[in-house]
CSV table of C-alpha atoms and ligand atoms in Angstrom, one decimal:
chain,number,residue,atom,x,y,z
A,124,MET,CA,0.0,-0.3,0.4
A,125,PRO,CA,1.4,3.7,-0.5
A,126,GLY,CA,3.3,5.2,1.8
A,127,LEU,CA,1.0,7.7,2.9
A,128,PRO,CA,0.5,8.1,6.8
A,129,LEU,CA,-2.4,7.3,7.2
A,130,THR,CA,-5.1,8.4,10.7
A,131,ASP,CA,-7.7,6.2,12.3
A,132,THR,CA,-10.3,8.3,13.6
A,133,HIS,CA,-12.3,6.4,15.5
A,134,CYS,CA,-10.6,4.0,17.4
A,135,HIS,CA,-11.5,2.9,21.3
A,136,LEU,CA,-7.1,1.4,21.6
A,137,ASP,CA,-8.3,2.1,25.7
A,138,LEU,CA,-11.4,-0.7,25.3
A,139,MET,CA,-8.7,-3.0,23.8
A,140,SER,CA,-7.4,-6.2,25.1
A,141,GLY,CA,-3.7,-7.0,25.6
A,142,GLU,CA,-3.8,-9.7,22.8
A,143,ASN,CA,-5.9,-7.3,19.7
A,144,LEU,CA,-3.6,-4.4,20.9
A,145,ALA,CA,-0.8,-6.3,20.4
A,146,VAL,CA,-1.6,-7.1,16.9
A,147,LEU,CA,-2.7,-4.3,16.3
A,148,ALA,CA,0.8,-2.7,17.3
A,149,GLU,CA,2.2,-4.2,14.5
A,150,LYS,CA,-0.3,-4.5,11.9
A,151,ALA,CA,-1.4,-1.0,11.5
A,152,PRO,CA,2.1,0.6,11.7
A,153,ALA,CA,3.0,-1.9,8.8
A,154,ALA,CA,-0.6,-1.1,7.3
A,155,GLY,CA,0.2,2.7,6.9
A,156,VAL,CA,-1.6,3.8,9.9
A,157,LEU,CA,-0.1,5.4,12.5
A,158,THR,CA,-2.2,7.5,13.9
A,159,PHE,CA,-5.3,7.3,16.5
A,160,PHE,CA,-8.2,9.2,17.6
A,161,VAL,CA,-9.4,7.6,20.7
A,162,PRO,CA,-12.9,8.9,21.7
A,163,GLY,CA,-14.1,8.7,25.2
A,164,VAL,CA,-17.1,7.1,26.1
A,165,THR,CA,-17.2,8.2,30.0
A,166,LEU,CA,-15.4,10.1,31.8
A,167,ASN,CA,-13.3,8.0,32.7
A,168,SER,CA,-12.3,6.1,29.6
A,169,GLY,CA,-10.6,8.0,25.9
A,170,THR,CA,-8.5,9.5,27.3
A,171,SER,CA,-7.7,8.9,31.5
A,172,ASP,CA,-6.1,5.1,31.1
A,173,LEU,CA,-4.2,5.5,27.4
A,174,SER,CA,-1.5,2.6,30.3
A,175,PRO,CA,-2.7,-0.1,26.7
A,176,VAL,CA,-1.0,1.9,23.7
A,177,LYS,CA,2.7,1.6,25.5
A,178,ILE,CA,2.4,-1.2,23.5
A,179,PHE,CA,3.4,0.9,20.2
A,180,THR,CA,7.0,1.0,19.8
A,181,ASN,CA,7.0,2.4,17.0
A,182,PRO,CA,7.9,6.3,17.7
A,183,SER,CA,5.6,7.6,14.5
A,184,ILE,CA,2.6,6.4,16.7
A,185,LYS,CA,0.7,9.7,17.9
A,186,ILE,CA,-2.5,9.2,19.7
A,187,PHE,CA,-4.8,11.8,19.9
A,188,SER,CA,-7.2,11.4,22.7
A,189,MET,CA,-10.9,12.8,22.8
A,190,LEU,CA,-13.3,13.1,26.0
A,191,GLY,CA,-17.0,12.8,25.8
A,192,VAL,CA,-19.7,11.0,27.6
A,193,HIS,CA,-21.8,8.2,25.1
A,194,PRO,CA,-25.4,8.7,24.6
A,195,GLY,CA,-25.6,5.3,26.4
A,196,TYR,CA,-23.5,6.2,29.1
A,197,LEU,CA,-24.7,9.0,30.8
A,198,GLN,CA,-25.7,7.8,34.2
A,199,ASP,CA,-23.4,9.9,36.0
A,200,PHE,CA,-22.9,13.2,33.4
A,201,SER,CA,-22.6,16.4,35.6
A,202,GLU,CA,-21.9,19.0,33.5
A,203,THR,CA,-19.6,20.6,36.3
A,204,ALA,CA,-17.3,17.2,36.1
A,205,PHE,CA,-17.3,17.2,32.8
A,206,GLN,CA,-16.1,20.7,31.9
A,207,ARG,CA,-13.2,20.3,35.1
A,208,GLN,CA,-11.8,16.8,33.4
A,209,ALA,CA,-11.9,19.6,30.3
A,210,GLU,CA,-9.8,21.8,31.7
A,211,ILE,CA,-7.6,18.4,33.1
A,212,ARG,CA,-7.1,17.0,30.5
A,213,GLN,CA,-7.0,19.4,27.3
A,214,PRO,CA,-8.3,16.3,25.3
A,215,PHE,CA,-8.2,17.5,21.1
A,216,MET,CA,-11.4,16.6,20.3
A,217,ILE,CA,-14.6,15.8,23.0
A,218,GLY,CA,-16.4,13.0,21.9
A,219,GLU,CA,-17.9,11.0,20.9
A,220,ILE,CA,-21.7,12.5,22.1
A,221,GLY,CA,-24.3,13.2,20.4
A,222,LEU,CA,-28.2,11.5,20.3
A,223,ASP,CA,-28.6,7.9,20.5
A,224,ARG,CA,-32.6,6.3,19.9
A,225,ARG,CA,-32.0,3.1,21.1
A,226,TYR,CA,-31.3,4.0,25.2
A,227,GLU,CA,-34.2,6.1,25.0
A,228,GLU,CA,-36.1,4.1,27.6
A,229,ARG,CA,-33.1,4.7,29.8
A,230,PHE,CA,-32.2,8.0,29.1
A,231,SER,CA,-35.5,10.7,27.7
A,232,GLY,CA,-34.7,12.3,24.7
A,233,GLU,CA,-35.0,15.3,26.2
A,234,TYR,CA,-31.9,14.8,28.8
A,235,GLN,CA,-29.8,12.9,25.9
A,236,ALA,CA,-30.6,16.5,24.5
A,237,SER,CA,-29.5,18.5,27.3
A,238,CYS,CA,-26.1,16.5,27.9
A,239,PHE,CA,-25.4,16.6,23.9
A,240,ARG,CA,-25.8,20.5,24.2
A,241,SER,CA,-23.4,21.1,28.0
A,242,GLN,CA,-21.1,19.3,25.5
A,243,LEU,CA,-21.2,20.6,22.5
A,244,GLY,CA,-20.8,24.1,24.9
A,245,THR,CA,-18.0,23.4,26.5
A,246,ALA,CA,-16.3,22.6,22.4
A,247,ARG,CA,-17.2,25.2,21.8
A,248,GLU,CA,-15.9,27.0,24.6
A,249,LEU,CA,-12.2,25.2,23.9
A,250,ASP,CA,-12.5,26.0,20.7
A,251,ILE,CA,-11.5,22.4,19.5
A,252,ALA,CA,-13.7,19.8,17.2
A,253,VAL,CA,-16.7,17.3,18.1
A,254,SER,CA,-17.0,13.4,17.6
A,255,LEU,CA,-20.9,12.9,17.1
A,256,HIS,CA,-22.9,9.5,17.8
A,257,ILE,CA,-26.2,9.8,15.9
A,258,VAL,CA,-28.3,7.1,15.7
A,259,GLY,CA,-32.2,7.4,14.5
A,260,ARG,CA,-31.8,11.0,15.5
A,261,HIS,CA,-30.7,13.2,13.4
A,262,GLU,CA,-33.2,15.8,12.2
A,263,LYS,CA,-33.3,16.6,16.0
A,264,ALA,CA,-29.3,16.6,16.1
A,265,LEU,CA,-29.0,18.8,13.1
A,266,ARG,CA,-31.1,21.2,15.2
A,267,ILE,CA,-29.3,21.3,18.3
A,268,ILE,CA,-25.4,21.9,16.5
A,269,ARG,CA,-27.5,25.0,14.7
A,270,GLU,CA,-27.5,26.3,17.8
A,271,PHE,CA,-23.5,26.3,18.0
A,272,PRO,CA,-22.5,28.6,15.0
A,273,GLY,CA,-19.4,27.9,14.2
A,274,ILE,CA,-18.7,24.2,16.0
A,275,ARG,CA,-17.2,21.9,13.4
A,276,GLY,CA,-16.1,17.8,13.4
A,277,ILE,CA,-17.2,14.4,12.7
A,278,VAL,CA,-20.2,12.6,12.0
A,279,HIS,CA,-18.3,9.0,13.5
A,280,GLY,CA,-20.7,5.6,11.8
A,281,PHE,CA,-21.8,7.9,9.1
A,282,SER,CA,-24.4,5.4,7.1
A,283,GLY,CA,-27.3,7.8,6.0
A,284,SER,CA,-28.5,9.0,2.7
A,285,PRO,CA,-26.6,12.0,0.2
A,286,GLU,CA,-29.1,14.3,1.3
A,287,LEU,CA,-28.5,13.6,4.9
A,288,ALA,CA,-24.9,13.4,4.1
A,289,ARG,CA,-24.9,17.7,2.6
A,290,GLU,CA,-26.8,18.2,5.7
A,291,TYR,CA,-23.9,17.3,8.0
A,292,LEU,CA,-21.7,18.9,5.5
A,293,ARG,CA,-23.2,22.5,5.7
A,294,ALA,CA,-23.6,22.4,9.1
A,295,GLY,CA,-19.7,22.0,9.4
A,296,PHE,CA,-19.3,18.5,10.3
A,297,LEU,CA,-16.8,15.8,7.6
A,298,LEU,CA,-18.3,12.4,7.8
A,299,GLY,CA,-17.0,9.2,9.8
A,300,ALA,CA,-16.6,6.2,6.7
A,301,GLY,CA,-16.3,3.0,8.4
A,302,PRO,CA,-15.9,-0.6,7.4
A,303,LEU,CA,-19.1,-0.8,6.8
A,304,ILE,CA,-18.8,0.8,3.3
A,305,LEU,CA,-17.0,-2.6,3.0
A,306,ASN,CA,-20.3,-4.6,3.4
A,307,PRO,CA,-22.4,-4.5,-0.1
A,308,ALA,CA,-25.9,-4.8,1.9
A,309,CYS,CA,-25.0,-1.1,2.9
A,310,ARG,CA,-26.7,0.1,-0.8
A,311,LYS,CA,-27.4,3.5,0.9
A,312,LEU,CA,-24.0,4.2,2.6
A,313,ARG,CA,-22.6,3.1,-0.6
A,314,LYS,CA,-24.5,5.3,-2.3
A,315,THR,CA,-23.1,8.3,-0.7
A,316,VAL,CA,-20.1,7.3,-0.3
A,317,SER,CA,-20.0,7.6,-4.3
A,318,VAL,CA,-21.5,11.1,-4.5
A,319,ILE,CA,-20.0,12.8,-1.9
A,320,SER,CA,-16.3,14.8,-1.8
A,321,PRO,CA,-13.7,13.3,-0.4
A,322,ASP,CA,-13.0,15.7,0.9
A,323,TYR,CA,-15.4,15.7,4.0
A,324,LEU,CA,-14.7,11.8,4.1
A,325,VAL,CA,-12.5,11.3,7.4
A,326,PRO,CA,-11.9,6.6,7.4
A,327,GLU,CA,-13.2,5.1,11.1
A,328,THR,CA,-13.2,1.9,12.4
A,329,ASP,CA,-14.6,2.0,15.3
A,330,ALA,CA,-12.2,-0.6,16.5
A,331,PRO,CA,-12.8,-3.3,18.8
A,332,PHE,CA,-16.6,-3.1,18.0
A,333,LEU,CA,-17.4,-3.8,14.0
A,334,PHE,CA,-16.8,-6.6,12.1
A,335,ARG,CA,-15.4,-6.4,8.5
A,336,TYR,CA,-17.7,-8.5,6.1
A,337,ASP,CA,-15.5,-10.9,3.8
A,338,GLY,CA,-17.9,-12.8,2.3
A,339,SER,CA,-20.0,-15.2,4.9
A,340,ARG,CA,-17.1,-14.2,8.0
A,341,LYS,CA,-17.2,-11.7,10.0
A,342,ILE,CA,-14.0,-10.4,10.5
A,343,PRO,CA,-12.7,-7.3,13.9
A,344,ALA,CA,-12.4,-4.2,12.1
A,345,GLN,CA,-9.3,-3.7,13.2
A,346,PRO,CA,-7.1,0.2,12.4
A,347,ASP,CA,-5.2,-1.9,9.2
A,348,LEU,CA,-8.6,-1.9,7.3
A,349,ILE,CA,-8.1,2.1,7.3
A,350,PRO,CA,-6.4,1.7,3.6
A,351,ASP,CA,-9.0,-1.1,2.3
A,352,ILE,CA,-11.9,1.7,3.7
A,353,ILE,CA,-9.4,4.3,1.6
A,354,LYS,CA,-10.0,2.0,-1.1
A,355,GLU,CA,-13.4,1.1,-1.1
A,356,THR,CA,-13.7,4.9,-1.2
A,357,ALA,CA,-11.9,5.6,-4.3
A,358,ARG,CA,-13.4,3.0,-6.2
A,359,LEU,CA,-17.0,4.1,-5.2
A,360,GLN,CA,-16.2,7.2,-6.2
A,361,GLY,CA,-14.3,6.1,-9.7
A,362,LYS,CA,-11.2,8.4,-8.9
A,363,ASN,CA,-7.6,6.0,-7.8
A,364,TYR,CA,-6.1,5.7,-4.1
A,365,GLU,CA,-3.5,8.3,-4.0
A,366,ASP,CA,-5.9,10.8,-4.7
A,367,THR,CA,-8.7,9.9,-2.3
A,368,ALA,CA,-6.3,9.0,0.4
A,369,ALA,CA,-3.8,12.8,0.0
A,370,ALA,CA,-7.8,14.2,0.1
A,371,MET,CA,-8.9,12.4,3.5
A,372,ILE,CA,-5.5,13.1,4.4
A,373,GLN,CA,-6.2,16.9,4.7
A,374,ALA,CA,-9.9,16.4,5.6
A,375,VAL,CA,-8.0,15.0,8.7
A,376,ASN,CA,-5.7,17.4,8.9
A,377,ARG,CA,-8.4,20.5,8.6
A,378,LEU,CA,-9.8,18.9,12.3
A,379,MET,CA,-5.8,19.2,13.8
A,380,PRO,CA,-5.7,22.5,15.6
A,381,ALA,CA,-2.4,24.0,14.6
A,382,ASN,CA,-0.4,23.6,18.1
A,383,THR,CA,-2.3,20.4,19.0
A,384,GLY,CA,0.0,18.3,21.7
A,385,HIS,CA,-0.3,14.0,21.7
A,386,LEU,CA,0.2,12.1,24.0
B,41,ZN,ZN1,-17.2,4.3,18.9
């Protein structure tokens, strides 16, 4: 695979087991994947314990941590505690945050929206990007993010229509293209990827939670899958790998504040 350094923009390194990580530490750099964005799911994930990642010995590896409380883990959410963590940890992004219809029995839509707004407010105050996790509540999510002019980020795991994709682009967001685009059954998503400029697509795996579909076999999606995701994006768009990879890398770079540090 060509030598451009690649980024996995959504990878739960801190939630991976030792064995998975050992494989990943070897395979990801070999596939050219040297940068990882690690989302937070609870106040104490994402940023606080990245000790397992010490397994990466390659000096070119860069790991960027986010702070965020996922809509399925809002039981202890407190705006004060969240802002305090943001001050202490100085995350490079806020995420993954958003709305998820599947958790509404546990956390009402109203409660999810209020936690979402609170985290978006912190992101805007710090002038950093956000990683959105939105399931089944896109219209509402778009209404809420429009309350925060200037907010920017990635819609993680995007799987919607071209029309919905364009709504998010207009609202200042990039779309996270993940392992689902490799699944021929995901027709709507593949259609979207074929018509959205790679300037607005960033690659992600959501490891260790997703699979790649390889015929009848399900193979865990690890970050070394990133070149395949870019290759498939290029194929769906009728473009070559190098140009698509370069555009997607540019898209990632637009998110990174100039002075950002890494762990
Ligand atoms: Zn995730």
